[in-house]
Short mmCIF file of C-alpha atoms in Angstrom, two decimals:
data_model
loop_
_atom_site.label_atom_id
_atom_site.label_comp_id
_atom_site.label_asym_id
_atom_site.label_seq_id
_atom_site.Cartn_x
_atom_site.Cartn_y
_atom_site.Cartn_z
CA MET J 1 0.00 0.00 0.00
CA MET J 2 1.45 3.37 -1.02
CA MET J 3 0.41 6.71 0.39
CA GLU J 4 -1.04 9.09 -2.14
CA THR J 5 1.24 12.04 -2.76
CA SER J 6 -1.71 14.39 -2.32
CA LYS J 7 -2.07 13.37 1.31
CA LYS J 8 -0.19 15.54 3.76
CA TRP J 9 1.93 13.93 6.43
CA GLU J 10 2.97 15.70 9.62
CA ALA J 11 5.08 14.25 12.42
CA GLY J 12 3.86 16.61 15.12
CA GLY J 13 2.35 14.69 18.04
CA LYS J 14 2.57 11.28 16.37
CA VAL J 15 4.64 8.41 17.75
CA LEU J 16 5.15 4.92 16.36
CA VAL J 17 5.54 2.46 19.25
CA ILE J 18 7.10 -1.00 18.87
CA LEU J 19 7.00 -3.04 22.07
CA GLY J 20 7.43 -6.75 22.44
CA ALA J 21 8.74 -9.74 24.29
CA THR J 22 12.51 -10.01 24.44
CA GLY J 23 14.06 -11.64 21.39
CA THR J 24 11.17 -11.03 18.99
CA GLY J 25 12.99 -8.68 16.60
CA LYS J 26 11.77 -5.24 17.72
CA THR J 27 14.91 -3.39 16.60
CA LYS J 28 14.90 -4.96 13.15
CA VAL J 29 11.24 -4.07 12.63
CA ALA J 30 11.86 -0.47 13.75
CA ILE J 31 14.84 -0.06 11.42
CA GLU J 32 13.14 -1.60 8.39
CA VAL J 33 10.00 0.49 8.92
CA ALA J 34 12.16 3.62 9.15
CA GLN J 35 13.98 2.68 5.95
CA ALA J 36 10.75 1.91 4.09
CA LEU J 37 9.12 5.21 5.10
CA ARG J 38 12.24 7.10 4.05
CA ASP J 39 12.62 5.32 0.71
CA ARG J 40 8.93 5.22 -0.24
CA HIS J 41 7.71 8.54 1.07
CA GLY J 42 10.70 10.65 2.08
CA ILE J 43 9.65 10.52 5.74
CA SER J 44 12.46 11.00 8.26
CA CYS J 45 12.37 8.61 11.22
CA GLU J 46 14.60 8.21 14.27
CA VAL J 47 14.49 5.51 16.94
CA ILE J 48 14.15 6.24 20.66
CA ASN J 49 15.40 3.35 22.77
CA CYS J 50 12.87 2.02 25.28
CA ASP J 51 14.99 -0.75 26.82
CA VAL J 52 16.50 0.09 30.20
CA LEU J 53 19.41 -2.30 29.73
CA GLN J 54 20.51 -0.56 26.52
CA CYS J 55 20.52 2.82 28.25
CA TYR J 56 23.62 1.79 30.21
CA SER J 57 27.03 2.52 28.71
CA GLY J 58 29.33 -0.27 27.56
CA SER J 59 28.69 -4.03 27.45
CA PRO J 60 27.19 -4.19 23.92
CA ILE J 61 26.91 -7.99 23.92
CA VAL J 62 25.08 -8.51 27.20
CA THR J 63 22.79 -5.54 26.48
CA ASN J 64 22.10 -6.63 22.88
CA LYS J 65 22.70 -3.16 21.46
CA ALA J 66 22.32 -2.84 17.71
CA THR J 67 25.67 -2.35 15.99
CA PRO J 68 26.20 0.64 13.65
CA GLU J 69 25.92 -1.80 10.74
CA GLU J 70 22.60 -3.13 12.05
CA GLN J 71 21.26 0.41 12.54
CA ARG J 72 21.68 0.99 8.77
CA GLY J 73 21.97 4.72 9.03
CA VAL J 74 18.82 5.14 11.16
CA ARG J 75 19.68 7.42 14.06
CA HIS J 76 19.14 5.98 17.56
CA HIS J 77 18.67 7.93 20.79
CA LEU J 78 19.13 7.09 24.50
CA ILE J 79 21.55 4.20 23.95
CA GLY J 80 24.74 3.66 25.98
CA PHE J 81 24.82 6.87 28.02
CA ALA J 82 23.82 6.00 31.63
CA ASP J 83 26.27 5.05 34.39
CA PRO J 84 26.08 1.24 34.77
CA ARG J 85 26.78 1.55 38.51
CA LYS J 86 23.63 3.60 39.17
CA ASP J 87 19.91 2.99 38.76
CA PHE J 88 18.50 4.85 35.75
CA THR J 89 15.03 5.61 37.05
CA THR J 90 11.75 5.88 35.22
CA GLN J 91 11.57 9.58 36.05
CA GLU J 92 15.04 10.17 34.60
CA TYR J 93 14.08 8.30 31.45
CA ARG J 94 10.89 10.30 31.04
CA ILE J 95 12.79 13.60 31.27
CA GLU J 96 15.45 12.49 28.77
CA ALA J 97 12.96 10.98 26.32
CA GLN J 98 10.62 13.98 26.41
CA GLY J 99 13.57 16.16 25.42
CA VAL J 100 14.26 13.91 22.43
CA LEU J 101 10.59 13.88 21.40
CA GLU J 102 10.44 17.67 21.48
CA ASP J 103 13.55 17.91 19.31
CA LEU J 104 12.12 15.44 16.78
CA ARG J 105 8.82 17.33 16.71
CA LYS J 106 10.60 20.57 15.86
CA ARG J 107 12.47 18.82 13.03
CA ASN J 108 9.29 17.09 11.76
CA VAL J 109 10.85 13.66 12.33
CA LEU J 110 8.70 10.64 13.20
CA PRO J 111 9.79 9.08 16.52
CA ILE J 112 9.85 5.28 16.68
CA LEU J 113 9.78 4.24 20.34
CA CYS J 114 11.27 0.76 20.45
CA GLY J 115 12.13 -1.62 23.27
CA GLY J 116 11.03 -4.17 25.83
CA SER J 117 10.81 -2.01 28.96
CA ASP J 118 7.10 -1.35 28.78
CA TYR J 119 7.09 0.68 31.99
CA TYR J 120 9.42 3.18 30.29
CA ALA J 121 6.88 3.49 27.47
CA LYS J 122 4.10 3.88 30.00
CA ALA J 123 6.00 6.62 31.83
CA LEU J 124 6.69 8.51 28.60
CA LEU J 125 3.35 8.15 26.83
CA SER J 126 0.71 8.10 29.57
CA ARG J 127 -1.02 11.40 30.21
CA HIS J 128 -1.90 10.58 33.80
CA PHE J 129 1.12 8.45 34.70
CA ASP J 130 1.79 8.62 38.43
CA LEU J 131 5.48 8.20 39.25
CA SER J 132 4.54 7.40 42.85
CA GLN J 133 3.25 4.05 41.56
CA VAL J 134 6.80 3.02 40.68
CA THR J 135 7.82 1.04 43.74
CA THR J 136 10.89 -0.58 42.17
CA ALA J 137 13.64 1.37 40.47
CA PRO J 138 13.80 0.26 36.84
CA GLY J 139 17.50 -0.41 37.10
CA THR J 140 16.91 -3.14 39.65
CA ALA J 141 15.27 -5.41 37.12
CA PRO J 142 15.59 -4.36 33.49
CA GLY J 143 12.51 -5.34 31.60
CA ASP J 144 10.73 -6.22 34.80
CA GLY J 145 9.95 -3.49 37.27
CA GLY J 146 8.64 -0.05 37.99
CA GLY J 147 4.98 0.33 37.22
CA GLY J 148 2.62 -2.11 35.63
CA GLY J 149 3.47 -4.89 38.05
CA GLU J 150 1.10 -7.76 38.65
CA ASP J 151 0.31 -6.57 42.17
CA GLU J 152 -0.70 -3.02 41.31
CA ASP J 153 -4.29 -1.94 41.75
CA ASP J 154 -6.27 -1.13 38.63
CA ASP J 155 -5.12 2.23 37.27
CA ALA J 156 -8.66 3.22 36.30
CA LEU J 157 -9.82 2.77 39.90
CA GLU J 158 -6.73 3.97 41.72
CA SER J 159 -8.82 6.51 43.66
CA ASN J 160 -11.00 3.77 45.13
CA GLU J 161 -9.98 1.90 48.24
CA ALA J 162 -8.76 -1.59 47.39
CA PRO J 163 -10.88 -4.38 48.86
CA PRO J 164 -9.36 -6.67 51.48
CA SER J 165 -7.37 -9.55 50.10
CA ARG J 166 -8.56 -13.12 50.51
CA PRO J 167 -6.70 -16.42 50.48
CA ASP J 168 -6.51 -18.27 47.18
CA ALA J 169 -9.33 -20.69 46.50
CA ASP J 170 -9.32 -24.10 44.91
CA GLY J 171 -10.20 -24.66 41.27
CA ALA J 172 -13.88 -25.33 41.90
CA ASP J 173 -14.31 -22.13 43.89
CA LEU J 174 -12.52 -20.11 41.20
CA GLU J 175 -14.77 -21.57 38.51
CA ASP J 176 -17.84 -20.58 40.53
CA LYS J 177 -16.47 -17.07 40.99
CA TYR J 178 -15.84 -16.70 37.26
CA LYS J 179 -19.39 -17.85 36.46
CA GLN J 180 -20.70 -15.36 39.00
CA LEU J 181 -18.71 -12.58 37.31
CA GLN J 182 -20.11 -13.62 33.92
CA GLU J 183 -23.61 -13.11 35.34
CA VAL J 184 -23.10 -9.71 36.98
CA ASP J 185 -20.43 -8.25 34.67
CA PRO J 186 -20.11 -10.18 31.38
CA ILE J 187 -17.99 -7.44 29.80
CA SER J 188 -15.28 -7.72 32.47
CA ALA J 189 -15.51 -11.51 32.32
CA ALA J 190 -14.82 -11.36 28.59
CA TRP J 191 -11.65 -9.34 29.21
CA LEU J 192 -10.32 -11.63 31.94
CA HIS J 193 -8.67 -15.00 31.76
CA PRO J 194 -10.70 -17.53 33.80
CA ASN J 195 -7.61 -18.24 35.94
CA ASN J 196 -6.98 -14.60 36.85
CA THR J 197 -7.98 -15.11 40.48
CA ARG J 198 -7.01 -11.68 41.75
CA ARG J 199 -8.90 -9.74 39.09
CA ILE J 200 -12.01 -11.92 39.23
CA ARG J 201 -12.29 -11.40 42.96
CA ARG J 202 -11.51 -7.70 42.69
CA TYR J 203 -14.24 -7.13 40.12
CA LEU J 204 -16.74 -9.11 42.19
CA ASP J 205 -15.81 -7.05 45.25
CA ILE J 206 -16.33 -3.86 43.25
CA TYR J 207 -19.80 -5.03 42.25
CA GLU J 208 -20.69 -6.14 45.79
CA THR J 209 -19.46 -2.85 47.27
CA THR J 210 -20.87 -0.39 44.73
CA GLY J 211 -23.67 -2.32 43.06
CA VAL J 212 -22.16 -1.26 39.72
CA PRO J 213 -20.17 -3.57 37.40
CA ALA J 214 -16.46 -2.77 37.21
CA SER J 215 -16.73 -2.39 33.44
CA GLU J 216 -19.30 0.37 33.91
CA LEU J 217 -17.06 2.18 36.40
CA PHE J 218 -14.15 1.92 33.98
CA LYS J 219 -16.34 3.34 31.23
CA ARG J 220 -17.43 6.28 33.38
CA GLN J 221 -13.86 7.14 34.30
CA ARG J 222 -12.71 6.89 30.67
CA VAL J 223 -15.52 9.21 29.60
CA ALA J 224 -14.58 11.61 32.39
CA SER J 225 -10.93 11.52 31.34
CA LYS J 226 -11.88 12.52 27.80
CA THR J 227 -12.75 15.98 29.07
CA LYS J 228 -9.14 16.26 30.22
CA GLY J 229 -7.65 14.52 27.18
CA SER J 230 -7.01 10.88 26.42
CA THR J 231 -4.92 8.42 28.39
CA LEU J 232 -1.99 9.10 26.02
CA LEU J 233 -0.02 12.31 25.56
CA TYR J 234 0.61 11.60 21.89
CA HIS J 235 -1.21 10.16 18.91
CA CYS J 236 0.28 6.66 18.90
CA CYS J 237 0.31 3.65 16.62
CA VAL J 238 1.25 0.73 18.89
CA PHE J 239 2.56 -2.69 17.89
CA PHE J 240 3.38 -5.60 20.18
CA LEU J 241 5.67 -8.31 18.82
CA ASP J 242 5.08 -11.77 20.24
CA ALA J 243 5.60 -15.45 19.44
CA ASP J 244 4.44 -18.84 20.64
CA ASP J 245 6.37 -19.97 23.72
CA SER J 246 7.15 -23.28 22.01
CA VAL J 247 9.25 -21.35 19.49
CA LEU J 248 10.34 -18.32 21.50
CA ALA J 249 11.84 -20.31 24.39
CA PRO J 250 14.34 -22.33 22.29
CA HIS J 251 15.18 -19.15 20.37
CA LEU J 252 16.01 -17.32 23.60
CA ARG J 253 18.14 -20.22 24.83
CA ALA J 254 20.02 -20.23 21.53
CA ARG J 255 20.50 -16.47 21.71
CA VAL J 256 22.15 -16.71 25.13
CA GLY J 257 24.47 -19.37 23.74
CA ALA J 258 25.37 -17.09 20.85
CA MET J 259 26.15 -14.26 23.28
CA ILE J 260 28.63 -16.51 25.08
CA GLU J 261 30.29 -17.37 21.77
CA ARG J 262 30.57 -13.67 20.87
CA GLY J 263 32.54 -12.93 24.04
CA MET J 264 30.05 -12.21 26.81
CA GLU J 265 32.32 -13.83 29.42
CA GLU J 266 35.18 -11.44 28.62
CA GLU J 267 32.75 -8.52 28.58
CA LEU J 268 31.42 -9.39 32.05
CA THR J 269 34.96 -9.82 33.39
CA ASP J 270 35.79 -6.29 32.25
CA LEU J 271 32.49 -4.87 33.55
CA TYR J 272 32.93 -6.23 37.07
CA ALA J 273 36.59 -5.18 37.16
CA ARG J 274 35.82 -1.61 36.06
CA CYS J 275 32.93 -1.06 38.43
CA HIS J 276 34.11 -2.92 41.55
CA PRO J 277 33.06 -2.46 44.33
CA ASP J 278 29.90 -0.68 43.06
CA THR J 279 28.23 -3.84 41.76
CA GLU J 280 24.91 -3.83 43.60
CA ARG J 281 22.85 -1.38 41.55
CA GLY J 282 22.16 -0.35 37.98
CA ILE J 283 23.12 -2.87 35.34
CA PHE J 284 24.30 -5.34 37.97
CA GLN J 285 20.72 -6.24 38.83
CA ALA J 286 19.94 -7.01 35.18
CA ILE J 287 19.33 -10.38 33.57
CA GLY J 288 22.59 -11.40 31.93
CA VAL J 289 24.73 -9.75 34.60
CA LYS J 290 23.35 -10.68 38.01
CA GLU J 291 23.57 -14.42 37.30
CA PHE J 292 27.38 -14.18 37.16
CA ARG J 293 28.11 -12.10 40.25
CA HIS J 294 29.43 -15.13 42.12
CA VAL J 295 31.89 -15.72 39.25
CA PHE J 296 33.31 -12.27 38.57
CA SER J 297 32.79 -10.25 41.77
CA PRO J 298 35.49 -10.80 44.43
CA GLY J 299 34.22 -12.60 47.51
CA GLN J 300 30.83 -13.47 46.01
CA ALA J 301 31.70 -17.12 45.40
CA GLU J 302 32.53 -17.58 49.08
CA GLU J 303 29.31 -15.86 50.16
CA ALA J 304 27.30 -18.07 47.82
CA GLY J 305 29.00 -21.20 49.13
CA ARG J 306 30.50 -21.99 45.74
CA GLU J 307 34.18 -21.44 46.46
CA ASP J 308 34.90 -25.14 45.97
CA ARG J 309 33.68 -25.05 42.35
CA GLY J 310 35.69 -24.13 39.29
CA SER J 311 34.89 -20.97 37.36
CA GLY J 312 33.86 -23.01 34.31
CA GLU J 313 31.20 -24.86 36.28
CA MET J 314 29.92 -21.66 37.86
CA ILE J 315 29.72 -19.97 34.45
CA GLU J 316 27.67 -22.89 33.11
CA GLU J 317 25.30 -22.53 36.07
CA GLY J 318 25.02 -18.80 35.40
CA VAL J 319 24.26 -19.41 31.72
CA GLU J 320 21.45 -21.84 32.56
CA GLU J 321 20.02 -19.42 35.11
CA MET J 322 20.20 -16.60 32.56
CA LYS J 323 18.30 -18.69 30.01
CA LYS J 324 15.53 -19.45 32.51
CA ASN J 325 15.27 -15.83 33.63
CA THR J 326 15.12 -14.58 30.04
CA ILE J 327 12.24 -16.93 29.20
CA ARG J 328 10.37 -15.82 32.33
CA LEU J 329 10.97 -12.20 31.37
CA ALA J 330 9.32 -12.69 27.97
CA LYS J 331 6.18 -13.99 29.67
CA ARG J 332 6.09 -11.07 32.13
CA GLN J 333 6.52 -8.56 29.32
CA ARG J 334 3.56 -10.08 27.50
CA ARG J 335 1.32 -9.92 30.59
CA ARG J 336 2.23 -6.34 31.41
CA VAL J 337 1.68 -4.95 27.93
CA GLN J 338 -1.64 -6.78 27.61
CA ARG J 339 -2.73 -5.33 30.92
CA TRP J 340 -1.65 -1.79 30.03
CA VAL J 341 -3.38 -1.65 26.65
CA SER J 342 -6.55 -3.27 27.98
CA ASP J 343 -6.85 -1.23 31.18
CA GLN J 344 -6.16 2.04 29.38
CA ALA J 345 -8.12 1.07 26.23
CA ILE J 346 -5.11 1.64 23.98
CA GLY J 347 -5.33 0.32 20.44
CA CYS J 348 -2.55 -2.20 19.89
CA SER J 349 -1.78 -4.51 16.97
CA THR J 350 -0.12 -7.81 17.84
CA VAL J 351 2.44 -9.02 15.30
CA ASP J 352 2.96 -12.78 15.35
CA MET J 353 6.69 -13.43 14.94
CA THR J 354 6.39 -17.20 15.37
CA GLY J 355 7.01 -18.03 11.71
CA VAL J 356 10.04 -15.75 11.46
CA ILE J 357 11.65 -17.15 14.60
CA ARG J 358 10.88 -20.73 13.60
CA SER J 359 12.53 -20.22 10.21
CA LYS J 360 15.58 -18.77 11.95
CA LEU J 361 15.84 -21.81 14.22
CA GLU J 362 15.49 -24.15 11.26
CA ALA J 363 18.13 -22.26 9.29
CA SER J 364 20.56 -22.42 12.21
CA SER J 365 20.10 -26.19 12.32
CA GLY J 366 21.31 -26.48 8.71
CA ASN J 367 18.01 -26.42 6.83
CA GLU J 368 18.98 -24.46 3.70
CA ASP J 369 15.40 -24.26 2.42
CA ALA J 370 14.34 -22.61 5.68
CA GLY J 371 17.15 -20.10 5.34
CA ARG J 372 16.09 -19.17 1.82
CA SER J 373 12.47 -18.71 2.88
CA ARG J 374 13.24 -16.44 5.85
CA GLN J 375 13.07 -13.25 3.82
CA ALA J 376 9.78 -14.31 2.23
CA ILE J 377 8.29 -15.09 5.65
CA TRP J 378 9.59 -11.79 7.04
CA LYS J 379 8.01 -9.84 4.22
CA GLU J 380 4.66 -11.68 4.27
CA GLU J 381 4.11 -12.05 8.00
CA VAL J 382 5.78 -8.90 9.31
CA MET J 383 6.39 -6.03 6.90
CA ASP J 384 3.30 -6.61 4.74
CA ARG J 385 1.20 -6.38 7.92
CA VAL J 386 3.01 -3.58 9.73
CA LEU J 387 3.70 -1.10 6.92
CA PRO J 388 0.09 -0.67 5.67
CA ARG J 389 -1.05 0.04 9.22
CA VAL J 390 1.74 2.59 9.70
CA GLU J 391 1.04 4.29 6.37
CA SER J 392 -2.66 4.52 7.18
CA PHE J 393 -1.83 5.95 10.60
CA LEU J 394 0.41 8.63 9.11
CA THR J 395 -2.24 9.91 6.70
CA LYS J 396 -4.90 10.30 9.39
CA ARG J 397 -5.45 13.52 11.23
CA SER J 398 -4.76 13.22 14.95
CA ALA J 399 -7.96 12.50 16.85
CA ALA J 400 -9.11 15.05 19.39
CA THR J 401 -8.54 12.51 22.14
CA GLU J 402 -5.02 11.62 20.89
CA GLY J 403 -4.24 7.95 20.52
CA GLU J 404 -6.12 5.13 18.87
CA THR J 405 -8.55 3.37 21.14
CA ALA J 406 -9.83 -0.12 21.68
CA PRO J 407 -13.51 -0.89 21.04
CA ALA J 408 -14.51 -0.52 24.67
CA GLU J 409 -13.12 3.02 24.72
CA ALA J 410 -15.46 4.02 21.95
CA GLY J 411 -18.42 2.79 23.94
CA GLU J 412 -18.90 -0.28 21.77
CA GLU J 413 -18.84 -2.78 24.62
CA THR J 414 -20.99 -5.20 22.66
CA ASN J 415 -18.10 -5.53 20.19
CA TRP J 416 -15.78 -6.69 22.94
CA ARG J 417 -16.04 -10.38 23.62
CA THR J 418 -14.03 -13.56 23.81
CA TYR J 419 -13.47 -15.66 20.70
CA GLN J 420 -13.08 -19.42 20.57
CA CYS J 421 -11.48 -21.26 17.65
CA SER J 422 -12.78 -24.81 17.48
CA VAL J 423 -10.44 -25.50 14.58
CA CYS J 424 -7.41 -24.87 16.81
CA ASN J 425 -8.32 -27.14 19.73
CA GLY J 426 -10.83 -24.71 21.22
CA ARG J 427 -8.32 -21.98 22.05
CA VAL J 428 -9.93 -18.86 23.55
CA PHE J 429 -8.86 -15.30 22.65
CA ARG J 430 -9.80 -12.15 24.53
CA GLY J 431 -10.94 -9.32 22.30
CA PRO J 432 -10.88 -8.63 18.55
CA LEU J 433 -7.16 -7.81 18.45
CA GLU J 434 -6.15 -11.22 19.82
CA TRP J 435 -8.68 -12.93 17.56
CA GLU J 436 -7.50 -11.19 14.40
CA SER J 437 -3.90 -11.91 15.32
CA HIS J 438 -4.75 -15.60 15.70
CA ARG J 439 -6.69 -15.74 12.43
CA ASN J 440 -3.70 -14.28 10.63
CA SER J 441 -1.16 -16.45 12.42
CA ARG J 442 0.82 -19.02 10.52
CA ALA J 443 -0.36 -21.89 12.76
CA HIS J 444 -4.07 -21.17 12.12
CA ARG J 445 -3.59 -20.68 8.40
CA LYS J 446 -1.63 -23.93 8.11
CA ARG J 447 -4.36 -25.81 9.96
CA MET J 448 -7.04 -24.36 7.67
CA SER J 449 -4.97 -25.21 4.60
CA LYS J 450 -4.64 -28.79 5.76
CA LEU J 451 -8.39 -29.05 6.35
CA ARG J 452 -9.14 -27.66 2.89
CA LYS J 453 -7.00 -30.37 1.35
CA GLN J 454 -8.86 -33.04 3.32
CA ASN J 455 -12.40 -31.72 2.77
CA LYS J 456 -14.52 -29.87 0.26
CA PRO J 457 -13.71 -26.14 0.18
CA ALA J 458 -17.28 -25.24 1.13
CA ALA J 459 -16.90 -27.22 4.35
CA CYS J 460 -13.80 -25.27 5.37
CA THR J 461 -15.30 -21.86 6.00
CA LEU J 462 -15.36 -20.55 9.55
CA VAL J 463 -18.84 -19.88 10.89
CA GLU J 464 -19.70 -17.90 13.99
CA ALA J 465 -22.08 -18.84 16.78
CA PHE J 466 -22.56 -16.16 19.43
CA LEU J 467 -23.16 -17.26 23.04
CA PRO J 468 -24.73 -14.20 24.73
CA ASP J 469 -24.72 -15.67 28.23
CA ILE J 470 -20.90 -15.66 28.29
CA ASN J 471 -20.37 -12.94 25.62
CA ARG J 472 -18.39 -15.29 23.36
CA SER J 473 -18.19 -15.94 19.62
CA VAL J 474 -17.38 -19.56 18.79
CA PHE J 475 -15.94 -20.23 15.34
CA SER J 476 -16.09 -23.69 13.81
CA LEU J 477 -16.19 -25.26 10.36
CA SER J 478 -19.28 -24.57 8.26
CA THR J 479 -22.52 -26.51 8.55
CA LYS J 480 -25.79 -26.24 6.63
CA SER J 481 -27.40 -24.34 9.49
CA SER J 482 -24.70 -21.69 9.59
CA ASN J 483 -25.69 -18.14 8.79
CA LYS J 484 -22.60 -16.06 9.51
CA GLN J 485 -19.32 -16.97 7.87
CA GLN J 486 -15.73 -15.81 7.75
CA GLN J 487 -12.95 -16.93 5.46
CA GLY J 488 -10.11 -18.78 7.31
#
């Protein structure tokens, strides 16, 4: 899709945001989008780093900084400038990043905010972001801290007193609670995972205390906030890059192994030597660094009770711990971004990177055909989906409320529901964004292609059955009684 030359594009107030789980290719997407916009439309783009680990100076391997060659002439900001011995706080990041955004606005350059530290993005973009909510300095856990944590109260109801906590219940009790929530607040039930114990109970407590469904209270507060502006300071186009855990986990393990081969051990040796004895804050609490403190920091091996082990064995233990922590981080990043965009009704497009990562794994194992198809998969499943959305975003006038919104924000609660795909083992998806992402995923399309080969084409059309009692659309293969159909 090409933008018509008659359409005027202005950078002022617009921000392209690329978030995602670690290892999903955020930097590459940002750089290729910037190149495409420059080459196709003459639009200048610059990248603002949104990864706390990459803010720290030095250690390019452990921080996974893009090399000058990988940046391909696209200017990057807020990379490699912070003291690795000190915590670089969310407030400090917000001040620095706002200065960069203002400079880009004056030069009519499109900012591309890119990284995995979603709480940095939240601090920079949120109109009503409260820095007092940040209970953990970002430097203490890069990619996992400072705002947006699992134990925070709901942002939309932060002025309400939180209900008393209750002990966890067994599975049967939780199922009963979820059914009760479906009866009194089906909209909230559609947003929540049935195993989200804390939220289910919180929303039931809200209803019992106020007599009003939580979804209605959220709606009222969103409407009230519109008189003060939207939840975002800028007009944003947000993407979240993700992949199936079955593919992402082995990719992350392989990436850690590659970092070791590139010289991460020597890099950590130098880092600990340069910064000793200040190795308790900043980058030293980060995944990829903290796992090796007992190896490289004097006296730490004795304190950890590992002085009788060789350095090689301790490094192997650190590598395994780093792999596990990285995989856990990817899952936390996914949960936090999903919570942020849903609670604040922020429009977000999920980009399924499963096919790209799988092809990379296959190519690394010696499959030449997989290597040759990587570029085709990248183009079809990533760039052909991202670029049209970006181009459409850039030709739109900024909405009065700033920022694209999810269906519930627009008052179309009836459009928000869960979706179940009977073709894919009954998997359930929360909201139209997750459903569309699944329908366009490689796994779903492969399954539909296989079914079409085994059956008549007419029998391989998805049909929808709406279950109003649980606010769910169930999609299955066509039958004679079907009256609403979708292609694959």
